[in-house]
Backbone as a ProteinNet text record, in pm:
[ID]
protein_1_A
[PRIMARY]
MTGYEPITLKRAKHLRREMTPQENILWNRIRNRQLSNFKFRKQQPLGPYIADFVCQEMKLVVEADGSQHSDSGHDARRDKWMEERGYTVLRFWNNEINENLEGVLTAILDALSQHPSPTSPKQ
[TERTIARY]
5562.6	5550.1	5645.4	5596.7	5676.3	5754.6	5718.1	5786	5727.9	5627.8	5566	5442.2	5413.6	5292.2	5170.2	5065.9	4945.3	4888.3	4894.4	4840.1	4922.4	5054.2	5139.7	5106.4	5087.7	5051.9	4916.5	4821	4688.1	4696.2	4773.8	4789.8	4858.5	4960.6	5031.2	4936.1	4853.9	4757.2	4660.5	4615.4	4524.7	4594.7	4718.5	4791.9	4817.8	4836.8	4856.1	4731.1	4615.4	4488.6	4453.9	4499.6	4458.8	4575.9	4657.8	4773	4726.2	4808.8	4777.9	4799.5	4745.7	4769.3	4918.6	4997.8	5140.5	5210.9	5170	5226.6	5195.2	5073.6	5035.5	5119.3	5139.3	5220.5	5361	5422.2	5557.7	5562.2	5466.3	5462.8	5452.2	5374.2	5357.6	5486.3	5585.3	5712.8	5825.4	5806.9	5914.6	5876.8	5751.1	5707.6	5755.2	5749.1	5785.6	5924.6	6017.1	6157.6	6174.8	6085.9	6094.2	6210.8	6257.9	6365	6497.6	6565.3	6695.4	6696.3	6583.9	6569.6	6577.2	6558.6	6555.6	6414.5	6405.8	6276.1	6238.4	6120.8	6065.3	5939.2	5915	5789.6	5719.4	5587.5	5512	5455.1	5447.2	5391.6	5444.2	5575.5	5647.2	5678.3	5633.6	5673.7	5824.5	5882	6021.2	6019.6	6034.6	6023.2	5887	5883.8	5754.9	5697.4	5768.3	5729.7	5686.4	5628.1	5589.4	5650.9	5731.7	5794.8	5703.5	5690.2	5609.2	5661.1	5792	5854.4	5992.1	6029.9	6162.3	6223.3	6350.2	6431.3	6520.8	6483.8	6557.5	6700.7	6718.9	6851.3	6951.9	6907.7	6996.4	6970.4	6877.1	6841.7	6808.1	6720.3	6677.2	6528	6492.2	6352.7	6319.2	6205.5	6158.9	6022.4	6011.2	5887.2	5828.9	5697.7	5622.3	5541.8	5575.9	5520.1	5434.9	5328.4	5244.9	5288.3	5219.4	5258.7	5249.9	5173	5162.4	5296.2	5390.2	5520.2	5623.2	5586.7	5679.3	5718.7	5848.5	5901.8	5842.1	5821.9	5762.1	5866.2	5844.7	5931.1	5921.9	5803	5784.5	5869.4	5868.3	5946.8	6096	6141.3	6282.8	6323	6239.4	6268.2	6267.3	6170.5	6156.1	6277.7	6319.9	6437.1	6561.6	6576.9	6692.7	6692.8	6577.6	6566.4	6609.7	6561.1	6594.5	6742.8	6796	6936.6	7027.9	6988.2	7066.5	7072.1	6979.5	6974.9	7028.4	7094.1	7162.5	7082.6	6960.9	6879.4	6913.5	6903.6	6907.2	6762.3	6723.5	6585.5	6583.5	6505.6	6481.7	6338	6318.6	6183.4	6158.7	6042.9	6002.1	5866	5851.9	5722.2	5628.9	5501.1	5401.9	5414.8	5439.1	5449.4	5571.6	5678.5	5794	5755	5677.5	5632.7	5540.3	5451.8	5358.1	5428.8	5526.4	5584.7	5718.4	5785.7	5918.8	5945	5856.5	5868.3	6000.5	6043.9	6170.6	6287.5	6283.5	6387.7	6386.9	6267.8	6254.8	6314.4	6279.4	6331.7	6483.6	6536.1	6681.2	6747.5	6687.4	6742.6	6742	6637.5	6631.2	6741.6	6756.9	6863.1	7001	7021.2	7149.2	7177.3	7076.8	7094.4	7123.7	7057	7080.7	7222.3	7273.4	7406.3	7519.2	7490.3	7593	7625.1	7541.3	7560.1	7571.5	7684	7692.9	7594.4	7547.4	7452.6	7513.8	7443.1	7497.5	7506.3	7439.5	7442.5	7549.4	7615.8	7718.1	7850	7934.5	8061.2	8150.9	8224.5	8316.9	8439.8	8492.4	8610.6	8734.8
-4743.7	-4628.4	-4517.5	-4397.1	-4286	-4216.5	-4234.9	-4167.5	-4030.7	-3986.6	-3857	-3875.3	-3775.5	-3777.2	-3776.7	-3852.3	-3854.1	-3715	-3627.6	-3492.4	-3414.5	-3438.3	-3371.3	-3420	-3549.8	-3604.5	-3554.3	-3546.8	-3496.6	-3350.1	-3272.1	-3130.3	-3114.7	-3195.7	-3188.4	-3220.6	-3323.1	-3358.1	-3243.3	-3179.8	-3065.4	-2951	-2921.6	-2812.8	-2841	-2967.8	-3002.2	-2970.8	-2995.3	-2968.9	-2821.1	-2746.4	-2607.1	-2510.1	-2528.6	-2439	-2297.4	-2201	-2061.6	-2038.6	-1930.4	-1901.4	-1893.4	-1832.8	-1819.1	-1954.8	-2040.2	-2175.1	-2250.7	-2235.1	-2300.4	-2249	-2118.6	-2059.5	-2118.7	-2120	-2171.6	-2321.8	-2395.3	-2540	-2575.5	-2499.3	-2527.4	-2507.1	-2440.6	-2418.3	-2509.6	-2573.5	-2658.7	-2806.4	-2838.1	-2978	-3057.5	-3188.2	-3280.2	-3253.8	-3216.1	-3195.6	-3088	-2988.2	-2881.6	-2786.3	-2778.8	-2684.9	-2761.1	-2763.8	-2830.3	-2974	-3041.2	-3182.7	-3212.2	-3111.5	-3134.5	-3174.2	-3272.9	-3319.9	-3244.4	-3183.6	-3115.6	-3188.6	-3184.9	-3234	-3114	-3116.9	-3005.8	-3046	-2947	-2963.6	-3092.5	-3097.6	-3216.7	-3208.5	-3306.4	-3308.6	-3326.7	-3249.3	-3263	-3257.1	-3371.2	-3375.3	-3323.4	-3230.1	-3177.4	-3066.4	-3031.1	-2918.8	-2966.1	-2872.7	-2900.5	-2791.3	-2833.4	-2739.7	-2721.4	-2598.2	-2575.2	-2661.9	-2651.9	-2730.4	-2773.4	-2895.5	-2943	-3027.5	-3001.1	-3084.9	-3164.9	-3289.8	-3372.2	-3397.5	-3417.8	-3446.2	-3338.1	-3212.2	-3100	-3037.6	-3096.2	-3046.1	-2896.2	-2861.7	-2723.8	-2713.8	-2623	-2594.5	-2458.5	-2450.6	-2325.4	-2293.6	-2174.6	-2129.8	-2011.7	-2015.6	-1903.7	-1843.1	-1721.8	-1663.6	-1540.5	-1533.5	-1414.7	-1327.6	-1216.8	-1120	-1175.2	-1281.4	-1338.7	-1397	-1415	-1471.7	-1364.5	-1238.6	-1130.3	-1135.8	-1142.9	-1146.8	-1258.7	-1374.8	-1488	-1564	-1570	-1649.1	-1796.5	-1842.6	-1982.6	-2015.9	-1928.2	-1952.6	-1954.1	-1867.3	-1863.9	-1996	-2048.1	-2176.1	-2290	-2285.7	-2387.5	-2387.4	-2268.6	-2257.7	-2309.4	-2274.4	-2320.4	-2472.6	-2531.7	-2677.7	-2740.7	-2686.3	-2741.1	-2722.5	-2604.6	-2577.3	-2666.2	-2695.6	-2786.9	-2927.1	-2959.4	-3089.6	-3083	-2973	-2962.5	-2901.8	-2853.9	-2793	-2645.4	-2597.1	-2454.1	-2412.1	-2300.7	-2253.1	-2121.4	-2118.9	-1996.2	-1953.4	-1824.7	-1771.6	-1661.7	-1669.5	-1568	-1514.5	-1383.9	-1322.3	-1347.6	-1353.2	-1376.1	-1274.6	-1147.9	-1047	-1070	-1129.6	-1164.5	-1269	-1367.3	-1472.1	-1412.4	-1322.8	-1259	-1167.6	-1090.8	-984.7	-1021.3	-1124.5	-1156.2	-1306.6	-1383.6	-1529.1	-1576.9	-1518.9	-1561	-1535.4	-1425.8	-1396.1	-1496.3	-1536.4	-1637.8	-1769.7	-1809.8	-1935	-1929.2	-1815.1	-1798	-1811.2	-1752.5	-1762.4	-1907.8	-1982.1	-2123.9	-2201	-2177.8	-2243.7	-2208.8	-2082.9	-2041.5	-2119.1	-2132.3	-2206.3	-2353.3	-2409.4	-2549.7	-2570.1	-2473.1	-2487.8	-2462.6	-2398.6	-2367.1	-2484.1	-2585.8	-2698.6	-2827.2	-2896	-3024.2	-3123.3	-3212.9	-3312.3	-3397.6	-3415.3	-3500	-3645.9	-3681.8	-3821.5	-3843.8	-3736.5	-3754	-3796.2	-3868.2	-3912.1	-3792.3	-3802.6	-3694.3	-3701.4	-3584.7	-3580.5	-3557.1
4977.8	5066	5021.6	5010.5	4961.6	5071.6	5196.3	5305	5336.8	5262.8	5288.4	5373	5452.4	5533.4	5440.2	5473.9	5389	5364.2	5462.9	5446	5342.5	5338.9	5240.2	5100.6	5085.5	4954.2	4907.9	4999.7	4964.8	4921.1	4993.9	4960.4	4823.9	4796.8	4667.6	4552.6	4569.2	4465	4440	4548.6	4534.7	4459.8	4498	4433.8	4285.8	4249.6	4107.9	4026.6	4086.8	4016.2	4015	4114.1	4132.4	4119.3	4019.1	4002.2	3969.7	4009	3977.9	3828.3	3773.8	3631	3597.7	3686.2	3659.2	3667.3	3759.4	3765.4	3635.8	3586.5	3460.1	3343.1	3337.2	3229.5	3232.3	3350.7	3362.6	3335.2	3389.9	3370	3221.5	3148.3	3005.9	2926.1	2984.4	2915.7	2965.4	3082.7	3135.6	3140.8	3119.2	3127.5	3007.2	3020.2	2911.5	2853.4	2941	2900.9	2793.7	2792.7	2692.6	2714.6	2838.6	2870.6	2872.5	2758	2742.8	2793.1	2777.4	2811.6	2961.8	3047.4	3191.8	3233.2	3320.5	3369.5	3496	3493.4	3609.8	3655.1	3782.4	3840.4	3902.5	3897.4	3955.3	4090.5	4178.7	4312.1	4375.7	4388.3	4433.3	4582.6	4661	4801.9	4815.6	4903.7	4945	5097.3	5160.3	5306	5347.5	5442	5488.5	5400.3	5293.7	5209.2	5070.8	4994.8	4856.1	4769.2	4672.2	4579.4	4459.2	4410.2	4290.5	4176.1	4148.7	4042.9	4090.5	4058.2	4097.1	3985.7	3961.6	3873.6	3967.9	3992.1	4088.8	4042.4	3913.2	3859.6	3898.4	3894.1	3922.8	4059.8	4133.3	4267.2	4262.6	4167.8	4150.7	4177.6	4266.3	4297.7	4238.1	4170	4110.9	4171.5	4227.4	4290.3	4214.2	4195.3	4137.7	4251.8	4291.8	4413.1	4388.7	4464.5	4470	4586.2	4604.7	4706.9	4848.8	4870.2	5004	5052	4960.2	4995.8	5031.4	5018	5048	5195.9	5220.7	5358.2	5442.5	5382.4	5451.5	5533.6	5663.5	5750.4	5717.8	5682.5	5644.9	5522.4	5422.6	5301.7	5333.6	5423.8	5460.3	5526.9	5616.7	5682.4	5580.2	5490.9	5386.5	5294.5	5248.9	5161.9	5233.5	5360	5437.4	5445.7	5472.3	5481.6	5348.4	5237.3	5105.7	5073.8	5103.3	5075.1	5158.8	5281.8	5366	5306.4	5218.6	5152.5	5009.6	4977.3	4848.6	4735.7	4762.9	4657.8	4642.2	4520.1	4491.2	4472.2	4532.8	4523.4	4446.6	4338.9	4262.4	4285.2	4312.6	4331	4228.4	4167	4070.9	4112.3	4107	4135.1	4017.3	4047	3941.5	3828.4	3863	3757.5	3669.2	3722.9	3639.2	3534.9	3577.1	3485.7	3379.8	3422.1	3328.1	3228.6	3276.3	3194.9	3130.1	3181	3129.3	3135.8	3076.9	3082.5	3023.4	2913.2	2852.2	2946.4	3019.2	3117.7	3232.5	3275.9	3380.9	3332.5	3211.7	3156.6	3141.2	3101.4	3089.9	3226.9	3330.3	3465.6	3514.4	3481.1	3519	3447.3	3317.5	3240.4	3294.9	3331.5	3389.3	3517.3	3602.7	3728.1	3700.4	3602.4	3567.1	3514.4	3440.6	3380.4	3480.1	3591.2	3690.5	3781.9	3781.6	3871.6	3792.2	3803.5	3735.4	3795.6	3715.6	3762.1	3872.6	3984.8	4090.8	4047.7	3938.4	3891.5	3785.3	3740.3	3637.1	3703.4	3629.2	3687.1	3718.8	3828	3866.3	3777.8	3745.7	3659	3739.6
[MASK]
+++++++++++++++++++++++++++++++++++++++++++++++++++++++++++++++++++++++++++++++++++++++++++++++++++++++++++++++++++++++++++

């Protein structure tokens, strides 16, 4: 048992099959440990929510957003829920992914490098 509601799992499976063009572009650059050997999962349930991409090792969530997310109260509640559980949430607009993919990847790498792995030994 995964602990997720069946409806959340069903929705995540659907979202994995029906990713947006920008999600596909980003996924093709971060999947299979292509980004500095960090493992990302796509359309990953986190509690009652689904993250576009998550690196569990570093507790980093990456979202690819369209204009429907502008000033979204739902997204603010979702981000707060994730941050309360130790996740960092990065959001990129679709046009950023289309026009500046290298900059998006650099921002993700910067976020990954700013947080030591929660699984690494403390010094």
